[in-house]
Amino acid sequence: MDNVRSNAHGDRPHAIIIGGGATGCGIARDLILRGIRVTLIEFGDLGSGTSSRFHGMLQSGARYAVSDTEYAAECMAERRIIANLVPEAVEQTGGLFVSLRDDPADYPDAFLSGCHKAGIPAEELDPEQTMQDEPNISREIIRSFSVPDATIQSWRLVNILADDVRRRGGTILTRHRVSAIKTAGGRVSGVQVEREGSEYFVAGDVVINATGAWSARVAAMVGQGIDLELAKGSIIVFSHRLVSQAVNRCRPPQSHDIVVPTGSVSLFGTTSEVVDNPDTTHVRPEEIQELLDNAEPLIPDIRKYRAFRAWAGVRPLYIPKSRPVGVPLPRRHSTFDHSDQGVEGFVSVCGGSLTTHRSMAEDVGNVICAHLGLSARCISASTPIASGEKQPDWQPVRDFQRLEESGSPQVAICECELVAGADVANLIVEHQLTHLHDIRRRLRVGFGPCQGTFCGSRVASMLAQHHPDYSGQSDLTGFWTERLKGSMRTAWGQQARQSMLSDAVYRENLGLRLNADNLPEEDKR
Amino acid sequence: MKSDAVIVGAELDGLIAAMRLLEYGRTVRIFSAGSGSLHYSPGGIRVLGYSPAANEETVSDPLQSLSLLHDQHPYRILERGKTQSALNWFVEATGKLDHHYRANGLNSMAVSPAGLALPTYATLAHQATFEELRGMNAALIRFEAFRELPVDLLASELARAGHEIVIVDHKTPGHFTENMALAKSFDNLADPEGYFSELKHSLPDGVEVVLFPAVLGLHEHDALLAVAEQVLGARCLEVATLPPSVPGVRLTNALETHLLHHQALFHTGAEVVPSEFKGGRCTRVVDQAGRAFEASVIVVSTGGTLMGGLEVDSRGRVHETALGLDVYQTEPLNALSVDRSLDALHEAGVETDASLRPRLGSESCENIFVTGRTLAHWNPAQECSAEGVCIATGWAAAEAAQSYLGGGS
């Protein structure tokens, strides 16, 4: 850190990062590794926005091999780096691109050459072999290719990054809201932060807007505009691994063409529709039918499988000034130094993807260093993540063995995801967690087939034990209605029965009431 | 293989219909694919807990309040007074099976596992209620590694409602911590006096009420609770746990044992399909093995969506699974908002006439009777009415079947 220049007060420069998704956490890590002090401010919980509301792929880039070869190459390079840095969050499933009888016949050749140009090791497979390896997919595969796609546990990634930042002395503030960005003489001086009714000022030399779909709102606080298209994407989660690899349609990238195995489930996505509000996470019933109709050519029996739930996330796509007509918006990220528009020390980044979050952070780091006159290089790709504390295991089999070996009478609190009571208790104490949702995101409690039916009240009981003023009734109601919000959208077959069991437990047994006030407006009638 | 009645499904309503038909001297055969929803029931008999009005006020006099329900509700399609007769009959009949319900016509507030109130028409003699806790020094027993009662949540919610509760840790009689196995280890307790004496040492002075998770035996609970009260010198009550509910299983066992003693024939793990459906009558069902069973009447107590009696397809349409009966639903479930769709799933089901007879296509079914959760237009979760509707419709179906069979009631 010798190359870090002190600011006027003799301290190391201080960067404030707004947004605790993959991008914000990646930027915080990039900057702290360059010797800059960081404070990250997140309105909700880490990774609770778009970072966790997507299909969970760590992309090889093959999807963009034809449409945007440069971006595809960036994905491939980043996919390698991330899999090396945080292997505990990555599952190397591999990916398949399959061309069905009715798909464009000329696309596969373009695809293969695009992959090679982008440095993606794609290989053509024998379609017969592919159909044998993946018994649930269509029997009408004409050509198939393997690519190094992988899946990533986004909450795990985000928390690993944040923990690394904390260990290196950075500050992460969750459930804090930035109410104003302060400027003095045309440059930022810090931000006004609000938490549970109290407000305070955090001084900083630079402010980074890493709020993704919300970045136009944040930029507007200092009178800046960012041209974003907000594209909502909805996804259905199926109860088991329908495929062993991520399976893509081998055709120009569009909606609903991908099935991704992750953990013990599979995701099918994604729809795309332009929305005005970044908080829109409502899945319309028509989108479910649209997804199922489009999934049928790829997975013919899709309607017979059990779906747990559906969710939606909002992708922030940057609209370039010169936008060729009829061409999809670029996926690659854009960095804006608002100094050019009269606000010194304010930088925004948007676009990109979870796969490329590190290179987004690197670009932002370069802009910030240039701004502060620092020469520190980016070392985020080559610096291992210091693992000071053990990450709770999440592989079910490993967890089961660990539960058995522990010999502790404290059995699984959540049978679906095999979460040990001791892990929940540790988390509540160490991170001072007060909400079921925050525990859910970190330990996957309530993610499994029962969608929190049995574990909800058990975890609530542990929260009640540790926090005397914990309001179990309202937290449980909020937790349950949020689970219902996703699972009622896919309430057919066994999942309809599961929803009734969940109701039998929450309303008929525990005595909660279903309160529509807990649902966002758009989910009510 | 002919019987007077075939009961499809072993829901509470099916068991009640069987019991009542046996009282009339009828022969009964019961087919069940699995266990009934009593396994999810906290133990008491809930008739109507919440007013159907928008403000959802707690109902104090459930039978007086039935008139507030819309006129397609199962309570309303039954003739006036039938629900009262069914409940009176149930309390008396189960009293003979050592299930002593306390029913004074008004709801009492049973304590839920989360420490919330469940308005209940008839509570078991040892079922914890808010009324019995009022003004009392109470202790709540926490068993190590027992997950099925969220004890700290229960205590904190009771405290929020003004009842201060001390949590007291105590060991279980064996190594088992799963509801049913734990209940059995209480049944097998060699020295109940010793077990509760040890607990007495941990209890603070002046405790007047002791709350246990409702796992104190599947068979010996009354005796064990009597011993506990004597040794501890305090009123001993049980709080229902997460499912499977031991009180619900106790009632199921009592009813099934009684039915077996009275020569009802049980086919468990059996799913049947109707055959020879003509002229609005079905007199024959066939099981998976292809065996045919003749019956003069068929009672469908298959337990709605929860127990598999109704099924939803991926386009949001609801189907009746046992006989393929017509099903009422507002509109496809997937066209509804999230909060409405769950309630709409309850309200979907089979519509019947006042004798609980459904329709199939354009025909009215003269010898088929539908009961409980498979019926349309009610919502056990919102109304807090699960057991009441099952008892009333099970009993009424038996009355209607008896009269169809040419007998007097």
Coordinates of C-alpha atoms in Angstrom, one line a residue, chain A residues 73-392:
Chain A
A73 CA -14.5 -13.6 -24.5
E74 CA -14.8 -11.5 -21.3
C75 CA -17.3 -14.0 -19.8
M76 CA -15.0 -16.9 -20.5
A77 CA -12.0 -15.2 -18.9
E78 CA -14.0 -14.2 -15.9
R79 CA -15.7 -17.5 -15.6
R80 CA -12.2 -19.1 -15.2
I81 CA -11.1 -16.5 -12.6
I82 CA -14.3 -16.8 -10.5
A83 CA -14.2 -20.6 -10.4
N84 CA -10.7 -20.4 -9.1
L85 CA -11.3 -17.7 -6.6
V86 CA -14.5 -19.0 -5.0
P87 CA -14.7 -22.7 -5.8
E88 CA -17.0 -23.2 -2.9
A89 CA -19.7 -21.2 -4.6
V90 CA -19.3 -22.7 -8.1
E91 CA -20.5 -26.0 -9.4
Q92 CA -18.8 -27.0 -12.6
T93 CA -21.8 -28.5 -14.3
G94 CA -20.7 -27.9 -17.9
G95 CA -23.1 -26.7 -20.5
L96 CA -24.8 -28.0 -23.6
F97 CA -26.0 -26.2 -26.6
V98 CA -28.6 -28.2 -28.5
S99 CA -30.0 -27.5 -31.9
L100 CA -33.6 -28.8 -32.4
R101 CA -35.2 -29.8 -35.7
D102 CA -36.9 -26.4 -36.1
D103 CA -34.0 -24.3 -35.0
P104 CA -32.1 -22.2 -37.5
A105 CA -29.8 -24.6 -39.4
D106 CA -27.0 -22.2 -40.1
Y107 CA -26.6 -21.1 -36.5
P108 CA -24.6 -24.0 -35.1
D109 CA -21.7 -23.4 -37.5
A110 CA -21.6 -19.7 -36.7
F111 CA -21.9 -20.6 -33.0
L112 CA -18.9 -22.9 -33.2
S113 CA -16.7 -20.4 -34.9
G114 CA -17.8 -17.6 -32.6
C115 CA -16.8 -19.8 -29.6
H116 CA -13.4 -20.4 -31.1
K117 CA -12.9 -16.7 -31.7
A118 CA -13.9 -15.9 -28.1
G119 CA -11.5 -18.6 -26.7
I120 CA -14.4 -20.7 -25.5
P121 CA -13.5 -24.4 -25.7
A122 CA -16.7 -25.6 -27.4
E123 CA -16.8 -29.1 -28.8
E124 CA -19.3 -30.8 -31.1
L125 CA -20.9 -33.9 -29.6
D126 CA -22.7 -36.9 -31.1
P127 CA -26.5 -35.9 -30.7
E128 CA -27.3 -39.6 -30.0
Q129 CA -24.9 -39.5 -27.1
T130 CA -26.3 -36.2 -25.8
M131 CA -29.8 -37.6 -25.8
Q132 CA -28.6 -40.6 -23.9
D133 CA -26.7 -38.5 -21.4
E134 CA -29.7 -36.2 -20.8
P135 CA -32.8 -38.4 -20.9
N136 CA -35.3 -35.6 -20.0
I137 CA -34.5 -33.4 -23.0
S138 CA -36.0 -33.5 -26.5
R139 CA -35.5 -36.5 -28.8
E140 CA -35.2 -34.2 -31.8
I141 CA -31.7 -32.9 -31.4
I142 CA -29.9 -32.4 -34.6
R143 CA -26.6 -31.0 -33.4
S144 CA -25.1 -30.6 -29.9
F145 CA -22.1 -28.9 -28.4
S146 CA -20.4 -28.9 -25.0
V147 CA -19.1 -25.7 -23.4
P148 CA -17.6 -24.9 -20.0
D149 CA -20.8 -23.3 -18.4
A150 CA -21.0 -23.6 -14.7
T151 CA -23.5 -22.6 -12.0
I152 CA -22.9 -20.3 -9.0
Q153 CA -24.6 -19.8 -5.7
S154 CA -24.9 -16.1 -5.9
W155 CA -25.7 -15.4 -2.2
R156 CA -22.7 -17.4 -1.3
L157 CA -20.5 -15.5 -3.7
V158 CA -21.7 -12.1 -2.5
N159 CA -21.3 -13.1 1.2
I160 CA -17.8 -14.5 0.5
L161 CA -16.8 -11.2 -1.2
A162 CA -18.3 -9.2 1.7
D163 CA -16.6 -11.3 4.3
D164 CA -13.3 -10.8 2.6
V165 CA -13.8 -7.0 2.6
R166 CA -14.7 -7.1 6.3
R167 CA -11.6 -9.1 7.1
R168 CA -9.5 -6.6 5.3
G169 CA -10.9 -3.8 7.4
G170 CA -13.7 -2.6 5.1
T171 CA -17.2 -1.7 6.4
I172 CA -20.3 -3.3 5.1
L173 CA -23.6 -1.7 6.2
T174 CA -26.8 -3.7 5.3
R175 CA -30.3 -2.5 5.8
H176 CA -29.0 1.1 5.5
R177 CA -30.5 3.5 3.1
V178 CA -28.7 6.3 1.4
S179 CA -31.1 9.3 1.6
A180 CA -28.8 11.9 0.0
I181 CA -25.5 12.2 -1.7
K182 CA -23.8 15.3 -0.5
T183 CA -21.7 17.6 -2.7
A184 CA -19.5 20.6 -2.0
G185 CA -18.1 22.8 -4.7
G186 CA -19.0 20.4 -7.4
R187 CA -17.5 17.3 -5.9
V188 CA -19.0 14.6 -3.6
S189 CA -18.2 14.8 0.1
G190 CA -20.1 11.8 1.3
V191 CA -23.6 10.4 1.8
Q192 CA -26.4 10.8 4.3
V193 CA -27.4 7.4 5.6
E194 CA -30.7 6.3 7.3
R195 CA -31.3 3.3 9.4
E196 CA -34.4 2.6 11.5
G197 CA -35.3 6.2 11.6
S198 CA -31.9 7.7 12.6
E199 CA -29.7 9.5 10.1
Y200 CA -26.0 10.2 10.0
F201 CA -23.4 11.4 7.6
V202 CA -20.6 9.2 6.1
A203 CA -17.8 11.3 4.6
G204 CA -16.0 10.0 1.5
D205 CA -13.7 11.0 -1.2
V206 CA -15.5 9.1 -4.0
V207 CA -19.0 7.6 -4.2
I208 CA -19.7 4.7 -6.5
N209 CA -23.2 3.9 -7.7
A210 CA -23.3 0.1 -8.0
T211 CA -27.1 -0.2 -7.7
G212 CA -27.8 -1.9 -11.0
A213 CA -31.4 -1.6 -11.9
W214 CA -31.8 1.1 -9.3
S215 CA -28.8 3.2 -10.6
A216 CA -30.8 5.8 -12.5
R217 CA -32.6 6.5 -9.2
V218 CA -29.4 6.9 -7.3
A219 CA -27.8 9.0 -10.0
A220 CA -30.8 11.3 -9.9
M221 CA -29.9 12.2 -6.3
V222 CA -27.1 14.3 -7.8
G223 CA -29.1 15.4 -10.8
Q224 CA -27.5 12.9 -13.1
G225 CA -29.2 10.8 -15.7
I226 CA -28.4 7.2 -16.9
D227 CA -30.3 5.7 -19.8
L228 CA -31.3 2.3 -18.7
E229 CA -33.7 -0.3 -20.0
L230 CA -35.1 -2.3 -17.2
A231 CA -35.8 -5.8 -18.5
K232 CA -37.7 -8.1 -16.1
G233 CA -36.9 -11.8 -16.4
S234 CA -39.0 -14.5 -14.9
I235 CA -37.8 -18.0 -14.0
I236 CA -39.5 -21.2 -12.9
V237 CA -37.8 -23.5 -10.4
F238 CA -38.4 -27.3 -10.7
S239 CA -38.0 -29.7 -7.9
H240 CA -35.1 -31.7 -9.1
R241 CA -32.3 -31.8 -11.5
L242 CA -34.0 -32.4 -14.8
V243 CA -30.6 -32.1 -16.6
S244 CA -27.1 -32.7 -15.4
Q245 CA -25.6 -29.8 -17.4
A246 CA -26.9 -26.3 -18.2
V247 CA -28.8 -26.8 -21.4
N248 CA -29.2 -24.0 -23.9
R249 CA -31.0 -23.8 -27.2
C250 CA -28.4 -23.4 -30.0
R251 CA -30.0 -20.4 -31.6
P252 CA -29.6 -16.6 -31.4
P253 CA -30.0 -15.8 -27.7
Q254 CA -33.6 -14.9 -26.8
S255 CA -36.1 -15.6 -24.2
H256 CA -37.0 -18.9 -22.5
D257 CA -34.2 -21.0 -23.9
I258 CA -32.2 -22.3 -21.0
V259 CA -32.5 -24.9 -18.2
V260 CA -30.0 -24.8 -15.4
P261 CA -29.4 -27.4 -12.7
T262 CA -28.4 -25.9 -9.4
G263 CA -28.2 -27.4 -5.9
S264 CA -31.0 -29.9 -5.9
V265 CA -33.3 -28.1 -8.3
S266 CA -33.4 -26.9 -11.9
L267 CA -34.3 -23.4 -13.2
F268 CA -36.0 -22.7 -16.5
G269 CA -35.9 -19.2 -17.9
T270 CA -36.1 -16.5 -18.8
T271 CA -38.8 -14.2 -20.0
S272 CA -38.0 -10.6 -20.9
E273 CA -40.2 -7.6 -20.6
V274 CA -39.5 -4.0 -20.2
V275 CA -40.7 -2.5 -16.9
D276 CA -40.6 1.0 -15.4
N277 CA -39.9 0.0 -11.8
P278 CA -36.8 -1.8 -10.7
D279 CA -38.7 -3.2 -7.7
T280 CA -41.0 -5.2 -10.0
T281 CA -40.5 -8.8 -9.0
H282 CA -44.0 -9.9 -9.7
V283 CA -44.4 -12.9 -12.0
R284 CA -47.6 -12.6 -14.1
P285 CA -49.6 -15.8 -14.6
E286 CA -49.3 -15.5 -18.4
E287 CA -45.5 -15.6 -18.1
I288 CA -45.7 -19.0 -16.4
Q289 CA -47.7 -20.4 -19.4
E290 CA -45.3 -18.7 -21.8
L291 CA -42.4 -20.3 -20.0
L292 CA -44.0 -23.7 -20.0
D293 CA -45.1 -23.5 -23.6
N294 CA -41.5 -22.6 -24.6
A295 CA -39.9 -25.2 -22.4
E296 CA -41.9 -28.1 -23.9
P297 CA -39.8 -28.3 -27.1
L298 CA -36.7 -28.6 -25.0
I299 CA -38.1 -30.7 -22.1
P300 CA -41.2 -32.4 -23.5
D301 CA -42.7 -33.5 -20.2
I302 CA -42.1 -30.2 -18.4
R303 CA -45.7 -29.8 -17.3
K304 CA -45.6 -33.1 -15.5
Y305 CA -42.7 -32.1 -13.2
R306 CA -43.2 -30.4 -10.0
A307 CA -42.3 -26.7 -9.9
F308 CA -41.6 -25.1 -6.5
R309 CA -41.9 -21.5 -7.4
A310 CA -41.3 -18.7 -9.8
W311 CA -39.4 -15.5 -9.4
A312 CA -38.4 -12.4 -11.4
G313 CA -35.4 -10.1 -11.4
V314 CA -34.8 -6.9 -13.3
R315 CA -31.8 -6.7 -15.6
P316 CA -30.3 -3.2 -16.0
L317 CA -29.3 -2.8 -19.6
Y318 CA -27.5 0.4 -20.6
I319 CA -28.9 2.1 -23.7
P320 CA -25.9 3.5 -25.7
K321 CA -26.3 7.0 -27.2
S322 CA -26.0 5.5 -30.7
R323 CA -28.2 2.5 -30.7
P324 CA -28.5 0.6 -34.0
V325 CA -32.1 -0.2 -34.7
G326 CA -33.2 -3.8 -34.3
V327 CA -30.1 -4.9 -32.5
P328 CA -30.4 -6.2 -28.9
L329 CA -28.9 -4.0 -26.2
P330 CA -25.3 -4.8 -25.4
R331 CA -24.8 -7.0 -22.4
R332 CA -21.4 -5.6 -21.6
H333 CA -21.2 -3.1 -18.7
S334 CA -20.6 0.6 -19.0
T335 CA -18.8 2.8 -16.5
F336 CA -19.6 6.5 -16.1
D337 CA -17.4 9.1 -14.5
H338 CA -19.9 11.8 -13.7
S339 CA -17.0 14.3 -13.4
D340 CA -17.7 15.0 -17.1
Q341 CA -21.2 16.2 -16.1
G342 CA -20.1 18.3 -13.3
V343 CA -20.1 15.9 -10.3
E344 CA -16.6 15.2 -9.3
G345 CA -15.9 11.9 -7.6
F346 CA -19.2 10.2 -8.5
V347 CA -18.9 7.0 -10.6
S348 CA -21.7 4.7 -11.9
V349 CA -21.5 1.3 -13.4
C350 CA -24.3 -0.7 -15.0
G351 CA -25.0 -3.5 -17.4
G352 CA -22.8 -6.5 -17.3
S353 CA -23.7 -9.7 -15.4
L354 CA -22.8 -11.7 -12.3
T355 CA -20.2 -13.6 -14.3
T356 CA -18.4 -10.4 -15.2
H357 CA -18.8 -8.6 -11.9
R358 CA -15.1 -8.7 -11.2
S359 CA -14.1 -7.1 -14.4
M360 CA -16.8 -4.5 -13.9
A361 CA -15.1 -3.9 -10.5
E362 CA -11.7 -3.7 -12.1
D363 CA -12.9 -1.0 -14.6
V364 CA -14.5 1.0 -11.7
G365 CA -11.3 0.6 -9.7
N366 CA -9.2 2.0 -12.6
V367 CA -11.5 5.0 -12.9
I368 CA -11.4 5.6 -9.2
C369 CA -7.6 5.3 -9.1
A370 CA -7.2 7.6 -12.0
H371 CA -9.5 10.1 -10.2
L372 CA -7.6 9.9 -6.9
G373 CA -4.2 10.0 -8.7
L374 CA -3.3 6.5 -7.5
S375 CA -1.2 4.0 -9.5
A376 CA -2.3 0.9 -7.6
R377 CA -3.0 -2.0 -10.0
C378 CA -6.0 -4.3 -9.8
I379 CA -5.0 -7.5 -8.0
S380 CA -8.5 -8.9 -7.4
A381 CA -8.0 -11.8 -9.9
S382 CA -4.7 -12.9 -8.5
T383 CA -5.3 -12.4 -4.7
P384 CA -6.9 -15.5 -3.1
I385 CA -9.9 -14.9 -0.9
A386 CA -8.6 -15.0 2.7
S387 CA -10.8 -17.6 4.3
G388 CA -10.5 -16.7 7.9
E389 CA -13.7 -18.4 8.8
K390 CA -15.2 -21.6 7.7
Q391 CA -18.0 -21.3 5.2
P392 CA -20.9 -23.5 6.1

